[in-house]
């Protein structure tokens, strides 16, 4: 919300509109969009005041430079044409505006595999590392700041990768079990965004693009 204060905001892949409603408390206006008709219908039922459109994030139905902020969380891993997706983001954001996106970090959720490997999650087309996502975004944005959520140590990530290279299922299950075991100790600060770079890996990658 700190990026959306007084802005015209697009929330693409909005789902049932939970995030859009949060952003609307700060933004001047929020337009929500999703490719799933049932999600759009649910969002419209939840709030009659929301403007919710059916649409594709790789073919956005808006003129150039329409929004001060474009928010699209947990989307790019579902998109077949990721290059077109980021070009569309650049196209519809005003000069000086901001594109905010997030995606799971493959090194943790699909350990031991590459960008070209099929993810364990059948609904994902591909999953990225921090460096791969940043490189893609920098093809169209001059400024890309990478953040992350849910920190895991470099040592843990290396061990997980070694397990995943032997067995995709074992790598995925090992991380899921680690998360379940740690749930009683979970605290909000653990999920606050941080700058990767200490060697630790975030489970969720966040990018602030301008």
Short mmCIF file of C-alpha atoms in Angstrom, two decimals:
data_model
loop_
_atom_site.label_atom_id
_atom_site.label_comp_id
_atom_site.label_asym_id
_atom_site.label_seq_id
_atom_site.Cartn_x
_atom_site.Cartn_y
_atom_site.Cartn_z
CA UNK A 1 0.00 0.00 0.00
CA UNK A 2 2.90 2.38 0.57
CA UNK A 3 3.49 2.43 -3.21
CA UNK A 4 -0.19 3.01 -4.01
CA UNK A 5 -0.93 6.14 -1.98
CA UNK A 6 -3.03 8.41 -4.20
CA UNK A 7 -2.22 6.37 -7.32
CA UNK A 8 -4.31 4.78 -10.06
CA UNK A 9 -3.54 1.08 -9.57
CA UNK A 10 -4.00 -2.05 -11.67
CA UNK A 11 -4.16 -5.36 -9.78
CA UNK A 12 -3.78 -8.10 -12.40
CA UNK A 13 -4.43 -11.73 -11.47
CA UNK A 14 -6.53 -10.31 -8.64
CA UNK A 15 -8.33 -13.56 -7.80
CA UNK A 16 -11.32 -12.84 -5.60
CA UNK A 17 -10.09 -9.31 -4.93
CA UNK A 18 -8.60 -9.58 -1.42
CA UNK A 19 -5.47 -7.66 -2.39
CA UNK A 20 -7.42 -5.10 -4.43
CA UNK A 21 -9.55 -4.26 -1.43
CA UNK A 22 -6.44 -3.72 0.70
CA UNK A 23 -4.86 -1.49 -1.94
CA UNK A 24 -8.06 0.53 -2.33
CA UNK A 25 -7.62 1.89 1.19
CA UNK A 26 -4.61 3.86 -0.07
CA UNK A 27 -5.06 4.24 -3.84
CA UNK A 28 -7.06 6.90 -5.63
CA UNK A 29 -8.54 4.15 -7.83
CA UNK A 30 -8.00 0.41 -8.26
CA UNK A 31 -8.85 -1.56 -11.38
CA UNK A 32 -8.80 -5.35 -10.90
CA UNK A 33 -8.36 -7.98 -13.60
CA UNK A 34 -8.27 -11.78 -13.71
CA UNK A 35 -8.35 -14.38 -16.48
CA UNK A 36 -10.68 -16.70 -14.52
CA UNK A 37 -14.38 -15.87 -14.94
CA UNK A 38 -15.31 -17.49 -11.61
CA UNK A 39 -12.73 -15.40 -9.75
CA UNK A 40 -14.03 -12.22 -11.40
CA UNK A 41 -17.62 -13.13 -10.46
CA UNK A 42 -16.59 -13.79 -6.86
CA UNK A 43 -14.72 -10.48 -6.64
CA UNK A 44 -17.75 -8.60 -7.99
CA UNK A 45 -20.02 -10.29 -5.45
CA UNK A 46 -17.69 -9.36 -2.62
CA UNK A 47 -17.70 -5.66 -3.41
CA UNK A 48 -20.07 -3.95 -5.82
CA UNK A 49 -17.82 -0.87 -5.72
CA UNK A 50 -14.84 -2.72 -7.24
CA UNK A 51 -14.14 -2.42 -10.95
CA UNK A 52 -13.25 -6.00 -11.89
CA UNK A 53 -12.53 -7.00 -15.48
CA UNK A 54 -12.05 -10.34 -17.22
CA UNK A 55 -8.74 -10.24 -19.06
CA UNK A 56 -5.29 -11.63 -19.81
CA UNK A 57 -2.18 -10.11 -18.20
CA UNK A 58 -0.27 -10.61 -21.48
CA UNK A 59 -2.90 -8.63 -23.45
CA UNK A 60 -4.01 -5.86 -21.13
CA UNK A 61 -7.02 -3.89 -22.42
CA UNK A 62 -5.63 -0.46 -21.50
CA UNK A 63 -3.84 2.36 -23.33
CA UNK A 64 -0.13 2.98 -22.80
CA UNK A 65 0.87 4.65 -19.52
CA UNK A 66 -2.57 4.13 -17.92
CA UNK A 67 -1.49 3.38 -14.33
CA UNK A 68 0.86 4.80 -11.73
CA UNK A 69 1.23 1.37 -10.12
CA UNK A 70 0.77 -2.14 -11.53
CA UNK A 71 0.56 -4.94 -8.95
CA UNK A 72 0.66 -8.57 -10.10
CA UNK A 73 1.49 -11.09 -7.40
CA UNK A 74 2.03 -14.83 -7.98
CA UNK A 75 1.28 -14.46 -11.70
CA UNK A 76 4.36 -14.81 -13.86
CA UNK A 77 4.84 -18.51 -13.00
CA UNK A 78 1.45 -19.21 -14.66
CA UNK A 79 2.16 -17.22 -17.86
CA UNK A 80 3.47 -19.01 -20.95
CA UNK A 81 4.85 -15.87 -22.61
CA UNK A 82 6.74 -14.24 -19.76
CA UNK A 83 8.55 -11.79 -22.06
CA UNK A 84 5.24 -10.40 -23.33
CA UNK A 85 3.96 -10.21 -19.76
CA UNK A 86 6.80 -7.94 -18.64
CA UNK A 87 6.57 -5.83 -21.83
CA UNK A 88 2.87 -5.28 -21.12
CA UNK A 89 3.76 -4.24 -17.58
CA UNK A 90 6.23 -1.67 -18.92
CA UNK A 91 3.71 -0.43 -21.50
CA UNK A 92 0.82 0.33 -19.15
CA UNK A 93 2.88 1.88 -16.30
CA UNK A 94 3.32 5.65 -16.49
CA UNK A 95 6.83 7.15 -16.66
CA UNK A 96 8.06 7.18 -13.09
CA UNK A 97 5.47 4.56 -12.12
CA UNK A 98 6.04 1.22 -10.41
CA UNK A 99 5.48 -2.44 -11.29
CA UNK A 100 5.33 -4.79 -8.27
CA UNK A 101 5.41 -8.55 -8.80
CA UNK A 102 6.13 -11.71 -6.84
CA UNK A 103 6.70 -15.38 -7.58
CA UNK A 104 7.90 -18.52 -5.73
CA UNK A 105 11.65 -19.10 -5.60
CA UNK A 106 12.43 -22.31 -7.50
CA UNK A 107 15.51 -23.00 -5.38
CA UNK A 108 13.15 -23.76 -2.48
CA UNK A 109 9.82 -24.82 -3.98
CA UNK A 110 11.26 -26.92 -6.85
CA UNK A 111 14.83 -27.58 -5.67
CA UNK A 112 17.55 -29.08 -7.81
CA UNK A 113 15.97 -28.09 -11.13
CA UNK A 114 16.43 -25.46 -13.81
CA UNK A 115 14.26 -22.79 -15.39
CA UNK A 116 13.53 -25.07 -18.34
CA UNK A 117 12.39 -28.02 -16.17
CA UNK A 118 8.67 -28.53 -15.62
CA UNK A 119 7.73 -27.45 -12.07
CA UNK A 120 6.34 -29.91 -9.57
CA UNK A 121 3.26 -27.68 -9.29
CA UNK A 122 1.14 -28.62 -12.35
CA UNK A 123 -0.38 -25.11 -12.54
CA UNK A 124 3.01 -23.45 -13.01
CA UNK A 125 4.63 -23.07 -16.43
CA UNK A 126 8.08 -22.27 -14.99
CA UNK A 127 9.65 -21.13 -11.74
CA UNK A 128 12.52 -18.66 -11.33
CA UNK A 129 15.54 -18.05 -9.18
CA UNK A 130 16.21 -14.55 -7.88
CA UNK A 131 18.80 -13.86 -10.60
CA UNK A 132 16.63 -15.24 -13.43
CA UNK A 133 13.63 -13.12 -12.50
CA UNK A 134 15.76 -9.99 -12.13
CA UNK A 135 17.38 -10.59 -15.53
CA UNK A 136 14.00 -10.94 -17.24
CA UNK A 137 12.60 -7.79 -15.63
CA UNK A 138 15.71 -5.78 -16.51
CA UNK A 139 15.08 -6.38 -20.22
CA UNK A 140 12.36 -3.70 -20.02
CA UNK A 141 12.76 -1.87 -16.68
CA UNK A 142 15.78 0.33 -15.98
CA UNK A 143 15.49 -0.11 -12.19
CA UNK A 144 14.73 -3.47 -10.56
CA UNK A 145 14.99 -3.90 -6.79
CA UNK A 146 14.78 -7.51 -5.61
CA UNK A 147 13.37 -8.41 -2.21
CA UNK A 148 12.19 -11.65 -0.65
CA UNK A 149 9.98 -13.15 2.03
CA UNK A 150 10.44 -16.16 4.33
CA UNK A 151 14.20 -16.52 4.75
CA UNK A 152 16.03 -19.85 4.58
CA UNK A 153 19.75 -20.33 5.08
CA UNK A 154 22.19 -20.90 2.24
CA UNK A 155 23.22 -24.23 3.78
CA UNK A 156 19.64 -25.45 3.92
CA UNK A 157 19.10 -24.36 0.30
CA UNK A 158 22.19 -26.28 -0.87
CA UNK A 159 21.09 -29.45 0.92
CA UNK A 160 17.60 -29.11 -0.51
CA UNK A 161 19.04 -28.70 -4.02
CA UNK A 162 21.12 -31.87 -3.62
CA UNK A 163 18.02 -33.80 -2.54
CA UNK A 164 16.03 -32.39 -5.44
CA UNK A 165 18.65 -33.37 -8.01
CA UNK A 166 18.30 -36.96 -6.87
CA UNK A 167 14.49 -36.91 -6.67
CA UNK A 168 12.17 -34.05 -7.56
CA UNK A 169 9.46 -35.38 -5.24
CA UNK A 170 11.88 -35.86 -2.34
CA UNK A 171 13.16 -32.29 -2.66
CA UNK A 172 9.66 -30.81 -2.69
CA UNK A 173 8.48 -32.98 0.20
CA UNK A 174 11.57 -32.22 2.28
CA UNK A 175 10.84 -28.49 2.09
CA UNK A 176 7.15 -29.00 2.80
CA UNK A 177 7.99 -31.03 5.89
CA UNK A 178 10.47 -28.37 7.04
CA UNK A 179 7.75 -25.75 6.77
CA UNK A 180 5.23 -27.87 8.66
CA UNK A 181 7.72 -28.58 11.43
CA UNK A 182 8.46 -24.87 11.79
CA UNK A 183 4.87 -23.66 11.84
CA UNK A 184 4.54 -23.57 15.65
CA UNK A 185 7.50 -21.16 15.74
CA UNK A 186 6.33 -18.88 12.90
CA UNK A 187 6.28 -15.16 13.69
CA UNK A 188 5.26 -12.22 11.51
CA UNK A 189 8.78 -10.66 11.27
CA UNK A 190 10.01 -13.80 9.50
CA UNK A 191 7.79 -12.89 6.54
CA UNK A 192 8.73 -9.22 6.34
CA UNK A 193 10.50 -8.38 3.04
CA UNK A 194 14.31 -8.41 3.10
CA UNK A 195 17.11 -7.87 0.59
CA UNK A 196 18.69 -11.15 -0.52
CA UNK A 197 22.45 -11.00 -0.65
CA UNK A 198 23.64 -12.45 2.64
CA UNK A 199 23.57 -15.92 1.08
CA UNK A 200 20.14 -16.65 2.48
CA UNK A 201 17.32 -17.47 0.06
CA UNK A 202 13.71 -16.24 0.24
CA UNK A 203 10.87 -18.60 -0.46
CA UNK A 204 8.99 -15.81 -2.27
CA UNK A 205 10.71 -13.40 -4.66
CA UNK A 206 9.48 -9.80 -4.78
CA UNK A 207 10.45 -7.21 -7.40
CA UNK A 208 9.97 -3.43 -7.42
CA UNK A 209 10.42 -2.23 -10.98
CA UNK A 210 10.58 1.29 -12.39
#
